[in-house]
Amino acid sequence: MKKVKKIITYFVIGIASILLTRNPVQASSSDLYLNQLDFQAQVHQDGSMEVTEKWNIKIKDTNTLYKTFKRDKTKYSNITNVKVTDMTKGNRNLLTQQNQWSYHLPKENYFGGLNQHNQFEIAWGVGLEDSSATRVYEISYQVEDAIAKYDDYAELYWQFVGKEFEISAKKITGTILLPTHANQKEDIKVWGHTEDLNGEIYATDTNKIEFTMNQFRSGRYVEIRTHSGRGKNKERLEQVVREETKWANQANEKRKRKENTKRKATIAINVVTVILTIFGIKSIIKNVKKIKTRKKLVP
């Protein structure tokens, strides 16, 4: 009986090792998980930026959803015109605004303002304390003074998702529309920052930037930096390019190390799997032969 258990153990280890080498299936033990988070941002000539976020989210045992923004005068001066709309059933159901901050919000009520930690917070009641559902919400707001201007050169440096964001997402997408067209899209300098190095960003038109990211993990961030215009302040542009090039090189080195580590781990797991499988097969053959030599007991 001990030998049979031993053989089963070998095979369980072998199968587990094989499974570990496959692409992981996204799963979340959290009560919240975003199927998709999409950003649509329109930058205006006055330096403000209108943002619309669309949340396709799985919710379980949760009363209130929220998103906070760090207050930073170097990045923006204020957030206004907050609205939250429920689009789950295909209709646009604008939620009722609540002026007073509260830890829990009534279902179909929302709040946009300073919370107890003096951070700007957008929160809304979902009413799923003891149940679960997949909902679609649209959150819109205006960011004042989001654009820094250098002569005729403009810079957007905005964190669409901060480290304090506690919800993982299968996919994050975004589009940024600039207030004016560049002569050619190559004139738009754009960079994306994220810790897991799992995103892509491009200037797709003379006034459009698009970015995408798969398998976003909570506690990370998604940050976009872009320059547009010809710019008289060449020193500023050169400084930014040097800075971003340095970070890009560091990111590429990090990505290379991760790929090497993953490849070595995969090779090691495959070798162990083969050894365990061979050992398990040999043990089965040996025990089968031994069983055949034994006398059959007559009941």
XYZ file of C-alpha atoms in Angstrom:
299
model
C 0.000 0.000 0.000
C 2.904 2.365 0.828
C 4.427 1.762 -2.611
C 1.131 2.586 -4.332
C 0.908 5.861 -2.361
C 4.483 6.636 -3.301
C 3.751 6.115 -7.002
C 0.631 8.307 -6.826
C 2.682 11.037 -5.128
C 5.238 10.971 -7.945
C 2.537 11.358 -10.560
C 0.800 14.191 -8.695
C 4.123 16.064 -8.517
C 4.758 15.391 -12.202
C 1.329 16.599 -13.307
C 1.618 19.700 -11.091
C 4.993 20.484 -12.644
C 3.550 20.227 -16.151
C 0.682 22.520 -15.233
C 3.100 25.100 -13.851
C 4.768 25.428 -17.250
C 1.526 26.377 -18.998
C 0.233 29.908 -19.399
C -1.562 30.837 -16.182
C -5.324 31.218 -16.300
C -6.390 34.515 -14.775
C -8.180 33.988 -11.487
C -8.931 36.289 -8.601
C -9.714 35.409 -5.013
C -10.740 39.004 -4.402
C -14.339 40.156 -4.204
C -13.681 42.566 -7.091
C -12.211 41.960 -10.534
C -12.283 44.108 -13.677
C -12.926 42.291 -16.950
C -11.934 45.522 -18.670
C -11.105 49.086 -17.668
C -11.167 51.636 -20.505
C -10.090 55.292 -20.424
C -11.149 57.972 -22.901
C -9.373 61.298 -22.319
C -9.854 64.570 -24.187
C -7.229 67.266 -23.592
C -8.389 70.876 -24.099
C -6.550 74.027 -25.129
C -6.981 75.557 -21.654
C -4.919 72.698 -20.141
C -7.860 70.771 -18.686
C -8.610 67.134 -19.478
C -11.972 65.371 -19.588
C -11.723 61.700 -18.606
C -14.308 58.941 -18.978
C -13.617 55.572 -17.372
C -15.688 52.527 -18.277
C -15.596 49.721 -15.683
C -16.756 46.226 -16.635
C -16.449 44.686 -13.179
C -17.304 41.506 -11.284
C -18.537 42.387 -7.798
C -19.093 40.113 -4.817
C -20.169 40.979 -1.254
C -19.427 44.662 -1.738
C -21.406 47.745 -0.787
C -19.358 50.617 -2.265
C -16.810 51.039 -5.070
C -14.332 53.896 -5.058
C -11.268 55.397 -6.705
C -8.920 57.890 -5.044
C -6.549 60.481 -6.515
C -3.481 61.786 -4.727
C -3.597 65.557 -4.417
C -0.600 66.933 -6.275
C -0.449 70.572 -7.386
C 2.426 69.753 -9.742
C 0.134 67.414 -11.730
C -3.286 69.116 -11.471
C -5.133 71.770 -9.486
C -8.596 70.251 -9.067
C -11.073 67.578 -10.206
C -14.592 68.728 -11.089
C -17.798 67.684 -12.897
C -17.869 64.176 -11.439
C -20.641 61.872 -12.695
C -21.251 58.133 -12.273
C -23.593 56.253 -14.623
C -24.810 52.648 -14.449
C -24.763 51.141 -17.966
C -25.255 47.484 -17.019
C -28.513 46.899 -18.866
C -27.601 48.957 -21.911
C -29.383 52.055 -20.593
C -27.694 55.116 -19.078
C -28.827 55.428 -15.463
C -27.153 58.489 -13.904
C -26.684 57.897 -10.187
C -27.758 60.443 -7.562
C -25.034 62.757 -6.292
C -24.352 62.856 -2.553
C -22.482 65.885 -1.192
C -21.338 64.349 2.094
C -18.507 61.780 2.175
C -19.463 58.427 3.716
C -17.615 55.126 4.086
C -20.677 53.263 2.751
C -22.957 54.829 0.162
C -26.589 53.915 -0.530
C -27.211 52.002 -3.732
C -27.291 54.248 -6.844
C -25.729 57.195 -4.983
C -22.289 58.612 -5.706
C -19.827 61.060 -4.149
C -16.999 63.108 -5.669
C -14.854 65.134 -3.290
C -12.348 64.972 -0.427
C -12.466 61.907 1.830
C -11.358 61.503 5.455
C -7.692 61.269 4.357
C -7.877 64.545 2.413
C -7.622 62.689 -0.906
C -9.976 63.279 -3.806
C -12.335 60.308 -4.011
C -15.015 59.152 -6.413
C -17.266 56.548 -4.729
C -20.621 54.975 -5.531
C -23.005 52.489 -3.927
C -23.556 49.154 -5.687
C -25.787 47.425 -3.117
C -24.229 43.949 -3.384
C -23.381 43.355 0.289
C -24.592 39.746 0.260
C -24.667 38.897 -3.428
C -22.648 39.072 -6.627
C -23.069 40.436 -10.157
C -21.202 41.807 -13.165
C -21.861 45.509 -13.655
C -20.828 48.186 -16.147
C -20.226 51.705 -14.838
C -19.102 54.920 -16.509
C -17.202 57.437 -14.367
C -16.519 60.856 -15.850
C -14.663 63.885 -14.447
C -12.628 66.898 -15.503
C -9.014 67.406 -14.416
C -8.070 71.094 -14.181
C -4.538 72.177 -15.193
C -3.500 68.671 -16.253
C -1.196 70.067 -18.955
C 2.127 71.763 -18.251
C 3.140 74.225 -20.980
C 6.673 75.127 -22.016
C 6.550 77.964 -24.583
C 4.616 76.325 -27.435
C 5.357 72.857 -26.041
C 2.850 70.936 -23.894
C 3.322 67.995 -21.524
C 0.779 65.600 -20.048
C 2.142 63.495 -17.187
C -0.827 61.638 -15.706
C -1.288 58.505 -13.624
C -4.495 56.878 -14.862
C -4.205 54.130 -12.229
C -2.275 54.645 -8.993
C -0.585 52.194 -6.646
C -3.454 52.573 -4.179
C -5.869 51.034 -6.731
C -6.894 47.707 -5.156
C -8.615 45.977 -8.098
C -6.864 43.738 -10.632
C -7.915 43.859 -14.298
C -7.797 41.418 -17.185
C -7.305 44.284 -19.629
C -6.754 48.041 -19.507
C -7.137 50.198 -22.624
C -7.046 53.918 -23.226
C -7.247 56.694 -25.816
C -5.951 60.248 -25.365
C -7.059 62.939 -27.828
C -4.832 66.029 -27.996
C -6.320 69.513 -28.569
C -4.344 70.163 -31.775
C -2.867 68.077 -34.570
C 0.886 67.662 -34.943
C 2.405 67.917 -38.425
C 2.990 64.167 -38.269
C 2.368 61.599 -35.553
C 6.136 61.057 -35.126
C 6.274 64.588 -33.635
C 4.311 63.305 -30.624
C 6.661 61.920 -27.982
C 4.922 59.415 -25.739
C 5.987 57.040 -22.952
C 4.113 54.637 -20.698
C 5.211 53.596 -17.202
C 4.137 50.447 -15.353
C 5.947 48.101 -12.988
C 5.163 44.792 -14.718
C 6.324 46.003 -18.167
C 3.232 44.451 -19.751
C 1.808 47.348 -21.752
C 2.094 49.061 -25.127
C 1.576 52.702 -26.116
C 1.607 54.432 -29.522
C 0.752 57.712 -31.205
C -1.778 56.342 -33.694
C -2.665 59.659 -35.339
C -1.501 63.270 -35.376
C -3.700 63.990 -32.312
C -4.319 60.523 -30.870
C -2.465 58.282 -28.418
C -3.590 54.750 -27.559
C -2.370 52.364 -24.886
C -3.209 48.836 -23.774
C -2.188 46.475 -20.999
C -3.056 42.854 -20.166
C -3.224 41.188 -16.745
C -2.939 44.297 -14.578
C -2.260 43.473 -10.924
C -3.608 45.630 -8.107
C -1.028 47.700 -6.263
C 0.703 48.623 -9.546
C 0.300 51.828 -11.546
C -0.356 52.973 -15.121
C 1.248 56.307 -15.978
C 1.368 58.161 -19.307
C 3.736 60.952 -20.300
C 3.455 62.749 -23.606
C 4.873 65.830 -25.341
C 3.352 67.498 -28.366
C 4.157 70.610 -30.391
C 7.395 71.773 -31.934
C 8.689 73.448 -28.808
C 11.128 76.342 -28.494
C 12.380 74.979 -25.202
C 14.732 72.388 -26.715
C 16.681 71.910 -23.470
C 13.517 70.753 -21.700
C 12.732 68.236 -24.450
C 16.283 66.875 -24.480
C 16.198 66.488 -20.700
C 12.925 64.543 -20.865
C 14.178 62.297 -23.695
C 17.384 61.509 -21.742
C 15.334 60.719 -18.642
C 12.869 58.488 -20.494
C 15.649 56.745 -22.450
C 17.407 55.904 -19.201
C 14.178 54.470 -17.734
C 13.463 52.550 -20.955
C 16.937 50.952 -20.857
C 16.418 49.980 -17.220
C 13.011 48.510 -18.093
C 14.490 46.495 -20.977
C 17.198 45.095 -18.678
C 14.553 44.173 -16.126
C 12.439 42.516 -18.831
C 15.461 40.567 -20.066
C 16.277 39.338 -16.539
C 12.657 38.253 -16.021
C 12.638 36.342 -19.319
C 15.946 34.611 -18.476
C 14.693 33.657 -15.009
C 11.431 32.343 -16.461
C 13.262 30.337 -19.144
C 15.625 28.774 -16.582
C 12.727 27.936 -14.280
C 10.806 26.337 -17.167
C 13.822 24.212 -18.149
C 14.358 23.120 -14.527
C 10.687 22.195 -14.096
C 10.649 20.241 -17.371
C 13.780 18.283 -16.378
C 12.315 17.459 -12.958
C 9.020 16.452 -14.618
C 10.778 14.056 -17.016
C 12.840 12.504 -14.195
C 9.804 12.041 -11.955
C 7.732 10.633 -14.822
C 10.453 8.099 -15.770
C 10.897 7.132 -12.131
C 7.138 6.750 -11.712
C 6.813 4.550 -14.828
C 9.709 2.362 -13.700
C 8.101 1.972 -10.278
C 4.779 0.947 -11.866
C 6.437 -1.632 -14.156
C 8.441 -3.029 -11.249
C 5.360 -3.342 -9.028
C 3.234 -4.821 -11.823
C 5.892 -7.534 -12.379
C 6.046 -8.217 -8.651
C 2.257 -8.524 -8.442
C 2.208 -11.041 -11.334
C 4.686 -13.323 -9.530
C 2.546 -13.485 -6.414
C 0.205 -16.403 -5.790
C -3.431 -15.617 -6.241
C -5.316 -16.155 -3.000
C -8.393 -18.345 -3.186
C -11.250 -16.800 -1.240
